[in-house]
């Protein structure tokens, strides 16, 4: 009985071993695709690690994949984030503006009308010389600070760079530069009035510059806030709007100066031409050259 069972086990083992091997006389090219795939799958070792083509493709193109460590964050450098420094500066300017309007609302209206009225300009100039110099001085300081903030934002936008640490020293630099420029301009006007027989028109024109700048400071204040707290195309729109306002103010001021000096232009054309070239045209050409060189670099 034991021999019979042993023989049966040996016969079954041999039969299973023969079935596990491929048939050498089988014509596989005459089989269908599914049968050939099934036979090929049966011939493989289920524990064999096969390197497929997909793994080769992944290994081949993996080095050229995007490395997340090398991805740089792209930022719009023409957008200046609203710093806390400017917020407090704007709050202080708002307090000053409230004080100026409450102290002399009629003076503000007279200043606006005096830009285009000779008699009112002379009257305001006399009032300033007598006892009311402080409002005009404060309005001029208000313009200096706002013009400095605008230069801070414009240079930031134009050069595409930010100032380290958002230090208040840069705002002081730009505001002091604007104040120094107009201080030199008023001194030159005073010197021209003393040297040449143009004291009265030069003095009136110098006061007209004060009136135009006071109004320009009032315009710059809300536009600076808009440029600080906006970005993209909206910020560019406000920036170009300020440039347009500055150009219009400059042209109106030149026309106003020509109107004031028209009676003296016929008598002293050479003196007037020298002043026009040295004081009005030369600074504009210098600024234009500086901006052109900055754009080329």
PDB file of C-alpha atoms in Angstrom:
ATOM      1  CA  UNK A   1       0.000   0.000   0.000  1.00  0.00           C
ATOM      2  CA  UNK A   2       2.823   2.360   0.863  1.00  0.00           C
ATOM      3  CA  UNK A   3       4.582   1.569  -2.380  1.00  0.00           C
ATOM      4  CA  UNK A   4       1.421   2.324  -4.307  1.00  0.00           C
ATOM      5  CA  UNK A   5       1.013   5.738  -2.645  1.00  0.00           C
ATOM      6  CA  UNK A   6       4.681   6.547  -3.236  1.00  0.00           C
ATOM      7  CA  UNK A   7       4.385   5.665  -6.911  1.00  0.00           C
ATOM      8  CA  UNK A   8       1.266   7.823  -7.258  1.00  0.00           C
ATOM      9  CA  UNK A   9       3.063  10.818  -5.668  1.00  0.00           C
ATOM     10  CA  UNK A  10       6.086  10.387  -7.951  1.00  0.00           C
ATOM     11  CA  UNK A  11       3.895  10.155 -11.052  1.00  0.00           C
ATOM     12  CA  UNK A  12       1.950  13.311 -10.087  1.00  0.00           C
ATOM     13  CA  UNK A  13       5.178  15.231  -9.377  1.00  0.00           C
ATOM     14  CA  UNK A  14       6.663  14.252 -12.718  1.00  0.00           C
ATOM     15  CA  UNK A  15       3.464  15.186 -14.506  1.00  0.00           C
ATOM     16  CA  UNK A  16       3.354  18.625 -12.853  1.00  0.00           C
ATOM     17  CA  UNK A  17       7.005  19.267 -13.659  1.00  0.00           C
ATOM     18  CA  UNK A  18       6.445  18.400 -17.310  1.00  0.00           C
ATOM     19  CA  UNK A  19       3.427  20.728 -17.501  1.00  0.00           C
ATOM     20  CA  UNK A  20       5.422  23.613 -16.016  1.00  0.00           C
ATOM     21  CA  UNK A  21       7.947  23.544 -18.886  1.00  0.00           C
ATOM     22  CA  UNK A  22       7.076  25.029 -22.279  1.00  0.00           C
ATOM     23  CA  UNK A  23       6.255  22.686 -25.071  1.00  0.00           C
ATOM     24  CA  UNK A  24       9.231  22.747 -27.505  1.00  0.00           C
ATOM     25  CA  UNK A  25       7.064  21.486 -30.350  1.00  0.00           C
ATOM     26  CA  UNK A  26       4.388  24.169 -29.925  1.00  0.00           C
ATOM     27  CA  UNK A  27       4.146  26.647 -32.857  1.00  0.00           C
ATOM     28  CA  UNK A  28       3.582  29.933 -31.024  1.00  0.00           C
ATOM     29  CA  UNK A  29       3.527  32.141 -34.128  1.00  0.00           C
ATOM     30  CA  UNK A  30       0.339  30.397 -35.175  1.00  0.00           C
ATOM     31  CA  UNK A  31      -1.383  31.210 -31.889  1.00  0.00           C
ATOM     32  CA  UNK A  32      -3.446  34.318 -31.229  1.00  0.00           C
ATOM     33  CA  UNK A  33      -2.057  37.376 -29.427  1.00  0.00           C
ATOM     34  CA  UNK A  34      -3.905  36.595 -26.212  1.00  0.00           C
ATOM     35  CA  UNK A  35      -2.655  32.989 -26.181  1.00  0.00           C
ATOM     36  CA  UNK A  36       0.953  34.100 -26.838  1.00  0.00           C
ATOM     37  CA  UNK A  37       0.725  36.667 -24.030  1.00  0.00           C
ATOM     38  CA  UNK A  38      -0.710  34.058 -21.660  1.00  0.00           C
ATOM     39  CA  UNK A  39       2.054  31.574 -22.545  1.00  0.00           C
ATOM     40  CA  UNK A  40       4.731  34.252 -22.084  1.00  0.00           C
ATOM     41  CA  UNK A  41       3.278  35.171 -18.706  1.00  0.00           C
ATOM     42  CA  UNK A  42       3.331  31.510 -17.626  1.00  0.00           C
ATOM     43  CA  UNK A  43       6.975  31.165 -18.695  1.00  0.00           C
ATOM     44  CA  UNK A  44       8.127  34.022 -16.427  1.00  0.00           C
ATOM     45  CA  UNK A  45       9.323  33.714 -12.882  1.00  0.00           C
ATOM     46  CA  UNK A  46       6.799  35.539 -10.676  1.00  0.00           C
ATOM     47  CA  UNK A  47       9.605  36.571  -8.292  1.00  0.00           C
ATOM     48  CA  UNK A  48      11.857  38.009 -11.007  1.00  0.00           C
ATOM     49  CA  UNK A  49      12.397  41.823 -10.934  1.00  0.00           C
ATOM     50  CA  UNK A  50      11.916  42.971 -14.501  1.00  0.00           C
ATOM     51  CA  UNK A  51      13.305  46.398 -15.540  1.00  0.00           C
ATOM     52  CA  UNK A  52      10.548  47.733 -17.704  1.00  0.00           C
ATOM     53  CA  UNK A  53      10.808  50.448 -20.302  1.00  0.00           C
ATOM     54  CA  UNK A  54       8.809  52.860 -18.182  1.00  0.00           C
ATOM     55  CA  UNK A  55      11.417  52.734 -15.444  1.00  0.00           C
ATOM     56  CA  UNK A  56      14.122  53.452 -18.020  1.00  0.00           C
ATOM     57  CA  UNK A  57      12.184  56.435 -19.341  1.00  0.00           C
ATOM     58  CA  UNK A  58      11.702  57.823 -15.851  1.00  0.00           C
ATOM     59  CA  UNK A  59      15.384  57.337 -15.040  1.00  0.00           C
ATOM     60  CA  UNK A  60      16.386  58.956 -18.310  1.00  0.00           C
ATOM     61  CA  UNK A  61      14.286  62.112 -17.948  1.00  0.00           C
ATOM     62  CA  UNK A  62      14.350  62.478 -14.177  1.00  0.00           C
ATOM     63  CA  UNK A  63      17.485  64.709 -14.063  1.00  0.00           C
ATOM     64  CA  UNK A  64      15.833  67.199 -16.391  1.00  0.00           C
ATOM     65  CA  UNK A  65      12.747  67.459 -14.222  1.00  0.00           C
ATOM     66  CA  UNK A  66      12.038  70.634 -12.319  1.00  0.00           C
ATOM     67  CA  UNK A  67      13.938  70.790  -9.079  1.00  0.00           C
ATOM     68  CA  UNK A  68      11.726  72.483  -6.502  1.00  0.00           C
ATOM     69  CA  UNK A  69      14.786  73.773  -4.670  1.00  0.00           C
ATOM     70  CA  UNK A  70      15.902  75.701  -7.741  1.00  0.00           C
ATOM     71  CA  UNK A  71      12.570  77.361  -8.382  1.00  0.00           C
ATOM     72  CA  UNK A  72      12.952  81.061  -7.627  1.00  0.00           C
ATOM     73  CA  UNK A  73      10.052  83.132  -6.455  1.00  0.00           C
ATOM     74  CA  UNK A  74       9.258  85.744  -9.067  1.00  0.00           C
ATOM     75  CA  UNK A  75       8.008  88.990  -7.607  1.00  0.00           C
ATOM     76  CA  UNK A  76       6.839  92.221  -9.192  1.00  0.00           C
ATOM     77  CA  UNK A  77       9.635  94.499  -8.085  1.00  0.00           C
ATOM     78  CA  UNK A  78       7.796  97.520  -9.400  1.00  0.00           C
ATOM     79  CA  UNK A  79       5.281  97.067  -6.630  1.00  0.00           C
ATOM     80  CA  UNK A  80       6.302  98.581  -3.311  1.00  0.00           C
ATOM     81  CA  UNK A  81       4.536  96.934  -0.415  1.00  0.00           C
ATOM     82  CA  UNK A  82       2.900  99.464   1.854  1.00  0.00           C
ATOM     83  CA  UNK A  83       5.432  99.856   4.666  1.00  0.00           C
ATOM     84  CA  UNK A  84       4.471 100.809   8.163  1.00  0.00           C
ATOM     85  CA  UNK A  85       6.735 103.834   7.927  1.00  0.00           C
ATOM     86  CA  UNK A  86       4.667 105.468   5.184  1.00  0.00           C
ATOM     87  CA  UNK A  87       1.484 104.703   7.077  1.00  0.00           C
ATOM     88  CA  UNK A  88       2.594 106.811  10.023  1.00  0.00           C
ATOM     89  CA  UNK A  89       3.924 109.508   7.706  1.00  0.00           C
ATOM     90  CA  UNK A  90       0.526 109.677   6.013  1.00  0.00           C
ATOM     91  CA  UNK A  91      -1.195 109.898   9.382  1.00  0.00           C
ATOM     92  CA  UNK A  92       1.027 112.807  10.363  1.00  0.00           C
ATOM     93  CA  UNK A  93       0.417 114.546   7.042  1.00  0.00           C
ATOM     94  CA  UNK A  94      -3.314 114.071   7.462  1.00  0.00           C
ATOM     95  CA  UNK A  95      -3.147 115.797  10.849  1.00  0.00           C
ATOM     96  CA  UNK A  96      -1.130 118.658   9.340  1.00  0.00           C
ATOM     97  CA  UNK A  97      -3.578 118.980   6.438  1.00  0.00           C
ATOM     98  CA  UNK A  98      -6.529 119.082   8.825  1.00  0.00           C
ATOM     99  CA  UNK A  99      -4.807 121.800  10.823  1.00  0.00           C
ATOM    100  CA  UNK A 100      -4.008 123.855   7.716  1.00  0.00           C
ATOM    101  CA  UNK A 101      -7.550 123.676   6.361  1.00  0.00           C
ATOM    102  CA  UNK A 102      -9.138 124.466   9.716  1.00  0.00           C
ATOM    103  CA  UNK A 103      -6.690 127.307  10.356  1.00  0.00           C
ATOM    104  CA  UNK A 104      -7.264 129.078   7.082  1.00  0.00           C
ATOM    105  CA  UNK A 105      -9.800 127.676   4.649  1.00  0.00           C
ATOM    106  CA  UNK A 106     -10.137 131.078   3.020  1.00  0.00           C
ATOM    107  CA  UNK A 107      -6.374 131.245   2.504  1.00  0.00           C
ATOM    108  CA  UNK A 108      -6.468 128.013   0.503  1.00  0.00           C
ATOM    109  CA  UNK A 109      -9.163 129.389  -1.793  1.00  0.00           C
ATOM    110  CA  UNK A 110      -7.273 132.645  -2.203  1.00  0.00           C
ATOM    111  CA  UNK A 111      -4.085 130.748  -3.033  1.00  0.00           C
ATOM    112  CA  UNK A 112      -5.854 128.824  -5.796  1.00  0.00           C
ATOM    113  CA  UNK A 113      -7.374 131.982  -7.260  1.00  0.00           C
ATOM    114  CA  UNK A 114      -4.129 133.903  -6.851  1.00  0.00           C
ATOM    115  CA  UNK A 115      -2.324 131.594  -9.255  1.00  0.00           C
ATOM    116  CA  UNK A 116      -4.194 133.230 -12.145  1.00  0.00           C
ATOM    117  CA  UNK A 117      -4.910 136.704 -10.775  1.00  0.00           C
ATOM    118  CA  UNK A 118      -2.174 139.324 -10.636  1.00  0.00           C
ATOM    119  CA  UNK A 119      -3.912 141.645  -8.195  1.00  0.00           C
ATOM    120  CA  UNK A 120      -4.780 138.843  -5.790  1.00  0.00           C
ATOM    121  CA  UNK A 121      -1.229 137.509  -6.019  1.00  0.00           C
ATOM    122  CA  UNK A 122       0.195 140.898  -5.056  1.00  0.00           C
ATOM    123  CA  UNK A 123      -2.340 141.202  -2.213  1.00  0.00           C
ATOM    124  CA  UNK A 124      -1.470 137.760  -0.829  1.00  0.00           C
ATOM    125  CA  UNK A 125       2.211 138.535  -1.125  1.00  0.00           C
ATOM    126  CA  UNK A 126       1.759 141.676   0.963  1.00  0.00           C
ATOM    127  CA  UNK A 127      -0.224 139.777   3.592  1.00  0.00           C
ATOM    128  CA  UNK A 128       2.538 137.203   3.766  1.00  0.00           C
ATOM    129  CA  UNK A 129       5.168 139.891   4.252  1.00  0.00           C
ATOM    130  CA  UNK A 130       3.163 141.515   7.042  1.00  0.00           C
ATOM    131  CA  UNK A 131       2.016 138.809   9.410  1.00  0.00           C
ATOM    132  CA  UNK A 132       0.649 135.702   7.667  1.00  0.00           C
ATOM    133  CA  UNK A 133       3.827 133.947   6.602  1.00  0.00           C
ATOM    134  CA  UNK A 134       3.270 130.782   8.663  1.00  0.00           C
ATOM    135  CA  UNK A 135       0.419 129.251   6.557  1.00  0.00           C
ATOM    136  CA  UNK A 136       2.407 129.583   3.341  1.00  0.00           C
ATOM    137  CA  UNK A 137       5.479 128.129   5.021  1.00  0.00           C
ATOM    138  CA  UNK A 138       3.506 125.130   6.313  1.00  0.00           C
ATOM    139  CA  UNK A 139       1.927 124.573   2.906  1.00  0.00           C
ATOM    140  CA  UNK A 140       5.401 124.580   1.383  1.00  0.00           C
ATOM    141  CA  UNK A 141       6.638 122.031   3.936  1.00  0.00           C
ATOM    142  CA  UNK A 142       3.585 119.917   3.171  1.00  0.00           C
ATOM    143  CA  UNK A 143       4.571 119.983  -0.500  1.00  0.00           C
ATOM    144  CA  UNK A 144       8.213 119.099   0.249  1.00  0.00           C
ATOM    145  CA  UNK A 145       7.265 115.971   2.201  1.00  0.00           C
ATOM    146  CA  UNK A 146       4.732 114.779  -0.386  1.00  0.00           C
ATOM    147  CA  UNK A 147       7.134 115.447  -3.245  1.00  0.00           C
ATOM    148  CA  UNK A 148       9.803 113.462  -1.387  1.00  0.00           C
ATOM    149  CA  UNK A 149       7.402 110.543  -0.935  1.00  0.00           C
ATOM    150  CA  UNK A 150       6.536 110.672  -4.610  1.00  0.00           C
ATOM    151  CA  UNK A 151      10.223 110.585  -5.576  1.00  0.00           C
ATOM    152  CA  UNK A 152      10.700 107.657  -3.197  1.00  0.00           C
ATOM    153  CA  UNK A 153       7.917 105.714  -4.914  1.00  0.00           C
ATOM    154  CA  UNK A 154       8.847 106.826  -8.441  1.00  0.00           C
ATOM    155  CA  UNK A 155      12.530 105.886  -8.130  1.00  0.00           C
ATOM    156  CA  UNK A 156      11.470 102.582  -6.601  1.00  0.00           C
ATOM    157  CA  UNK A 157       9.205 101.937  -9.574  1.00  0.00           C
ATOM    158  CA  UNK A 158      11.657 103.246 -12.187  1.00  0.00           C
ATOM    159  CA  UNK A 159      14.777 101.366 -11.049  1.00  0.00           C
ATOM    160  CA  UNK A 160      12.943  98.225  -9.939  1.00  0.00           C
ATOM    161  CA  UNK A 161      14.812  98.150  -6.627  1.00  0.00           C
ATOM    162  CA  UNK A 162      13.781  98.602  -3.034  1.00  0.00           C
ATOM    163  CA  UNK A 163      15.565 100.529  -0.331  1.00  0.00           C
ATOM    164  CA  UNK A 164      17.010  98.334   2.424  1.00  0.00           C
ATOM    165  CA  UNK A 165      15.193  98.336   5.690  1.00  0.00           C
ATOM    166  CA  UNK A 166      12.640 100.912   4.579  1.00  0.00           C
ATOM    167  CA  UNK A 167      14.626 103.405   6.634  1.00  0.00           C
ATOM    168  CA  UNK A 168      13.139 106.878   7.118  1.00  0.00           C
ATOM    169  CA  UNK A 169      16.473 108.330   6.057  1.00  0.00           C
ATOM    170  CA  UNK A 170      15.556 107.813   2.394  1.00  0.00           C
ATOM    171  CA  UNK A 171      12.350 109.799   2.741  1.00  0.00           C
ATOM    172  CA  UNK A 172      14.357 112.543   4.417  1.00  0.00           C
ATOM    173  CA  UNK A 173      16.878 112.454   1.576  1.00  0.00           C
ATOM    174  CA  UNK A 174      14.238 112.899  -1.118  1.00  0.00           C
ATOM    175  CA  UNK A 175      12.298 115.542   0.802  1.00  0.00           C
ATOM    176  CA  UNK A 176      15.511 117.434   1.537  1.00  0.00           C
ATOM    177  CA  UNK A 177      16.485 117.193  -2.139  1.00  0.00           C
ATOM    178  CA  UNK A 178      13.184 118.780  -3.202  1.00  0.00           C
ATOM    179  CA  UNK A 179      13.483 121.474  -0.528  1.00  0.00           C
ATOM    180  CA  UNK A 180      17.091 122.175  -1.499  1.00  0.00           C
ATOM    181  CA  UNK A 181      16.197 122.421  -5.169  1.00  0.00           C
ATOM    182  CA  UNK A 182      13.487 125.024  -4.597  1.00  0.00           C
ATOM    183  CA  UNK A 183      15.581 126.875  -2.035  1.00  0.00           C
ATOM    184  CA  UNK A 184      18.344 127.259  -4.601  1.00  0.00           C
ATOM    185  CA  UNK A 185      15.781 128.287  -7.193  1.00  0.00           C
ATOM    186  CA  UNK A 186      14.335 131.018  -4.972  1.00  0.00           C
ATOM    187  CA  UNK A 187      17.835 132.249  -4.120  1.00  0.00           C
ATOM    188  CA  UNK A 188      18.710 132.403  -7.814  1.00  0.00           C
ATOM    189  CA  UNK A 189      15.503 134.326  -8.487  1.00  0.00           C
ATOM    190  CA  UNK A 190      16.340 136.718  -5.684  1.00  0.00           C
ATOM    191  CA  UNK A 191      19.853 137.171  -7.052  1.00  0.00           C
ATOM    192  CA  UNK A 192      18.525 137.795 -10.566  1.00  0.00           C
ATOM    193  CA  UNK A 193      16.091 140.371  -9.185  1.00  0.00           C
ATOM    194  CA  UNK A 194      18.898 142.185  -7.420  1.00  0.00           C
ATOM    195  CA  UNK A 195      21.337 142.157 -10.314  1.00  0.00           C
ATOM    196  CA  UNK A 196      18.943 142.954 -13.131  1.00  0.00           C
ATOM    197  CA  UNK A 197      16.118 145.488 -13.090  1.00  0.00           C
ATOM    198  CA  UNK A 198      13.517 142.744 -12.633  1.00  0.00           C
ATOM    199  CA  UNK A 199      12.952 142.788  -8.883  1.00  0.00           C
ATOM    200  CA  UNK A 200       9.153 143.169  -8.860  1.00  0.00           C
ATOM    201  CA  UNK A 201       8.275 140.562 -11.517  1.00  0.00           C
ATOM    202  CA  UNK A 202      10.842 138.110 -10.147  1.00  0.00           C
ATOM    203  CA  UNK A 203       9.467 138.495  -6.639  1.00  0.00           C
ATOM    204  CA  UNK A 204       5.917 137.993  -7.875  1.00  0.00           C
ATOM    205  CA  UNK A 205       6.938 134.944  -9.883  1.00  0.00           C
ATOM    206  CA  UNK A 206       8.746 133.473  -6.862  1.00  0.00           C
ATOM    207  CA  UNK A 207       5.559 133.787  -4.839  1.00  0.00           C
ATOM    208  CA  UNK A 208       3.592 132.231  -7.705  1.00  0.00           C
ATOM    209  CA  UNK A 209       5.876 129.189  -7.489  1.00  0.00           C
ATOM    210  CA  UNK A 210       4.926 128.954  -3.822  1.00  0.00           C
ATOM    211  CA  UNK A 211       1.229 128.983  -4.710  1.00  0.00           C
ATOM    212  CA  UNK A 212       1.569 126.331  -7.412  1.00  0.00           C
ATOM    213  CA  UNK A 213       3.607 124.058  -5.148  1.00  0.00           C
ATOM    214  CA  UNK A 214       1.097 124.402  -2.315  1.00  0.00           C
ATOM    215  CA  UNK A 215      -1.671 123.210  -4.625  1.00  0.00           C
ATOM    216  CA  UNK A 216       0.601 120.461  -5.967  1.00  0.00           C
ATOM    217  CA  UNK A 217       1.223 119.194  -2.439  1.00  0.00           C
ATOM    218  CA  UNK A 218      -2.526 118.971  -1.911  1.00  0.00           C
ATOM    219  CA  UNK A 219      -2.821 116.906  -5.117  1.00  0.00           C
ATOM    220  CA  UNK A 220       0.150 114.664  -4.351  1.00  0.00           C
ATOM    221  CA  UNK A 221      -1.086 113.619  -0.919  1.00  0.00           C
ATOM    222  CA  UNK A 222      -4.025 111.372  -1.991  1.00  0.00           C
ATOM    223  CA  UNK A 223      -2.202 110.154  -5.100  1.00  0.00           C
ATOM    224  CA  UNK A 224       0.807 109.059  -3.040  1.00  0.00           C
ATOM    225  CA  UNK A 225      -1.501 107.066  -0.782  1.00  0.00           C
ATOM    226  CA  UNK A 226      -3.090 105.456  -3.839  1.00  0.00           C
ATOM    227  CA  UNK A 227       0.320 104.519  -5.281  1.00  0.00           C
ATOM    228  CA  UNK A 228       1.465 103.060  -1.962  1.00  0.00           C
ATOM    229  CA  UNK A 229      -1.524 100.805  -1.362  1.00  0.00           C
ATOM    230  CA  UNK A 230      -2.178  99.613  -4.916  1.00  0.00           C
ATOM    231  CA  UNK A 231      -0.238  97.399  -7.306  1.00  0.00           C
ATOM    232  CA  UNK A 232       0.027  96.429 -10.952  1.00  0.00           C
ATOM    233  CA  UNK A 233      -1.712  98.467 -13.608  1.00  0.00           C
ATOM    234  CA  UNK A 234      -3.683 100.518 -11.100  1.00  0.00           C
ATOM    235  CA  UNK A 235      -0.491 101.705  -9.455  1.00  0.00           C
ATOM    236  CA  UNK A 236       1.006 102.583 -12.840  1.00  0.00           C
ATOM    237  CA  UNK A 237      -2.131 104.574 -13.636  1.00  0.00           C
ATOM    238  CA  UNK A 238      -1.752 106.706 -10.503  1.00  0.00           C
ATOM    239  CA  UNK A 239       1.946 107.154 -11.211  1.00  0.00           C
ATOM    240  CA  UNK A 240       1.315 108.439 -14.730  1.00  0.00           C
ATOM    241  CA  UNK A 241      -1.480 110.608 -13.367  1.00  0.00           C
ATOM    242  CA  UNK A 242       1.002 112.297 -11.030  1.00  0.00           C
ATOM    243  CA  UNK A 243       3.463 112.777 -13.900  1.00  0.00           C
ATOM    244  CA  UNK A 244       0.699 114.388 -15.941  1.00  0.00           C
ATOM    245  CA  UNK A 245      -0.252 116.691 -13.072  1.00  0.00           C
ATOM    246  CA  UNK A 246       3.386 117.715 -12.599  1.00  0.00           C
ATOM    247  CA  UNK A 247       3.844 118.474 -16.288  1.00  0.00           C
ATOM    248  CA  UNK A 248       0.627 120.501 -16.445  1.00  0.00           C
ATOM    249  CA  UNK A 249       1.577 122.400 -13.308  1.00  0.00           C
ATOM    250  CA  UNK A 250       5.013 123.159 -14.732  1.00  0.00           C
ATOM    251  CA  UNK A 251       3.601 124.377 -18.048  1.00  0.00           C
ATOM    252  CA  UNK A 252       0.976 126.533 -16.342  1.00  0.00           C
ATOM    253  CA  UNK A 253       3.636 127.992 -14.111  1.00  0.00           C
ATOM    254  CA  UNK A 254       5.830 128.830 -17.119  1.00  0.00           C
ATOM    255  CA  UNK A 255       2.893 130.493 -18.859  1.00  0.00           C
ATOM    256  CA  UNK A 256       2.100 132.377 -15.681  1.00  0.00           C
ATOM    257  CA  UNK A 257       5.712 133.538 -15.458  1.00  0.00           C
ATOM    258  CA  UNK A 258       5.668 134.687 -19.071  1.00  0.00           C
ATOM    259  CA  UNK A 259       2.493 136.642 -18.406  1.00  0.00           C
ATOM    260  CA  UNK A 260       4.043 138.310 -15.358  1.00  0.00           C
ATOM    261  CA  UNK A 261       7.267 139.154 -17.192  1.00  0.00           C
ATOM    262  CA  UNK A 262       5.665 140.113 -20.492  1.00  0.00           C
ATOM    263  CA  UNK A 263       5.943 143.914 -19.918  1.00  0.00           C
ATOM    264  CA  UNK A 264       9.642 143.478 -19.070  1.00  0.00           C
ATOM    265  CA  UNK A 265      10.353 141.000 -21.848  1.00  0.00           C
ATOM    266  CA  UNK A 266      10.338 143.709 -24.504  1.00  0.00           C
ATOM    267  CA  UNK A 267      12.662 145.959 -22.499  1.00  0.00           C
ATOM    268  CA  UNK A 268      15.112 143.276 -21.301  1.00  0.00           C
ATOM    269  CA  UNK A 269      14.943 140.307 -23.696  1.00  0.00           C
ATOM    270  CA  UNK A 270      18.530 139.139 -23.086  1.00  0.00           C
ATOM    271  CA  UNK A 271      18.138 139.064 -19.310  1.00  0.00           C
ATOM    272  CA  UNK A 272      14.870 137.211 -19.583  1.00  0.00           C
ATOM    273  CA  UNK A 273      16.345 134.685 -22.002  1.00  0.00           C
ATOM    274  CA  UNK A 274      19.330 134.035 -19.712  1.00  0.00           C
ATOM    275  CA  UNK A 275      17.024 133.442 -16.769  1.00  0.00           C
ATOM    276  CA  UNK A 276      14.792 131.132 -18.795  1.00  0.00           C
ATOM    277  CA  UNK A 277      17.734 128.981 -19.887  1.00  0.00           C
ATOM    278  CA  UNK A 278      19.529 128.867 -16.531  1.00  0.00           C
ATOM    279  CA  UNK A 279      16.629 128.476 -14.107  1.00  0.00           C
ATOM    280  CA  UNK A 280      13.770 126.855 -16.022  1.00  0.00           C
ATOM    281  CA  UNK A 281      15.161 124.846 -18.955  1.00  0.00           C
ATOM    282  CA  UNK A 282      18.495 123.580 -17.573  1.00  0.00           C
ATOM    283  CA  UNK A 283      17.018 121.607 -14.604  1.00  0.00           C
ATOM    284  CA  UNK A 284      14.475 119.927 -16.895  1.00  0.00           C
ATOM    285  CA  UNK A 285      17.187 118.901 -19.365  1.00  0.00           C
ATOM    286  CA  UNK A 286      19.340 117.580 -16.534  1.00  0.00           C
ATOM    287  CA  UNK A 287      16.459 115.500 -15.188  1.00  0.00           C
ATOM    288  CA  UNK A 288      15.652 114.200 -18.677  1.00  0.00           C
ATOM    289  CA  UNK A 289      19.285 113.167 -19.230  1.00  0.00           C
ATOM    290  CA  UNK A 290      19.411 111.399 -15.881  1.00  0.00           C
ATOM    291  CA  UNK A 291      16.254 109.422 -16.657  1.00  0.00           C
ATOM    292  CA  UNK A 292      17.542 108.524 -20.152  1.00  0.00           C
ATOM    293  CA  UNK A 293      20.850 107.249 -18.768  1.00  0.00           C
ATOM    294  CA  UNK A 294      19.030 105.284 -16.097  1.00  0.00           C
ATOM    295  CA  UNK A 295      16.791 103.593 -18.675  1.00  0.00           C
ATOM    296  CA  UNK A 296      19.813 102.619 -20.808  1.00  0.00           C
ATOM    297  CA  UNK A 297      21.569 101.042 -17.840  1.00  0.00           C
TER     298      UNK A 297
END
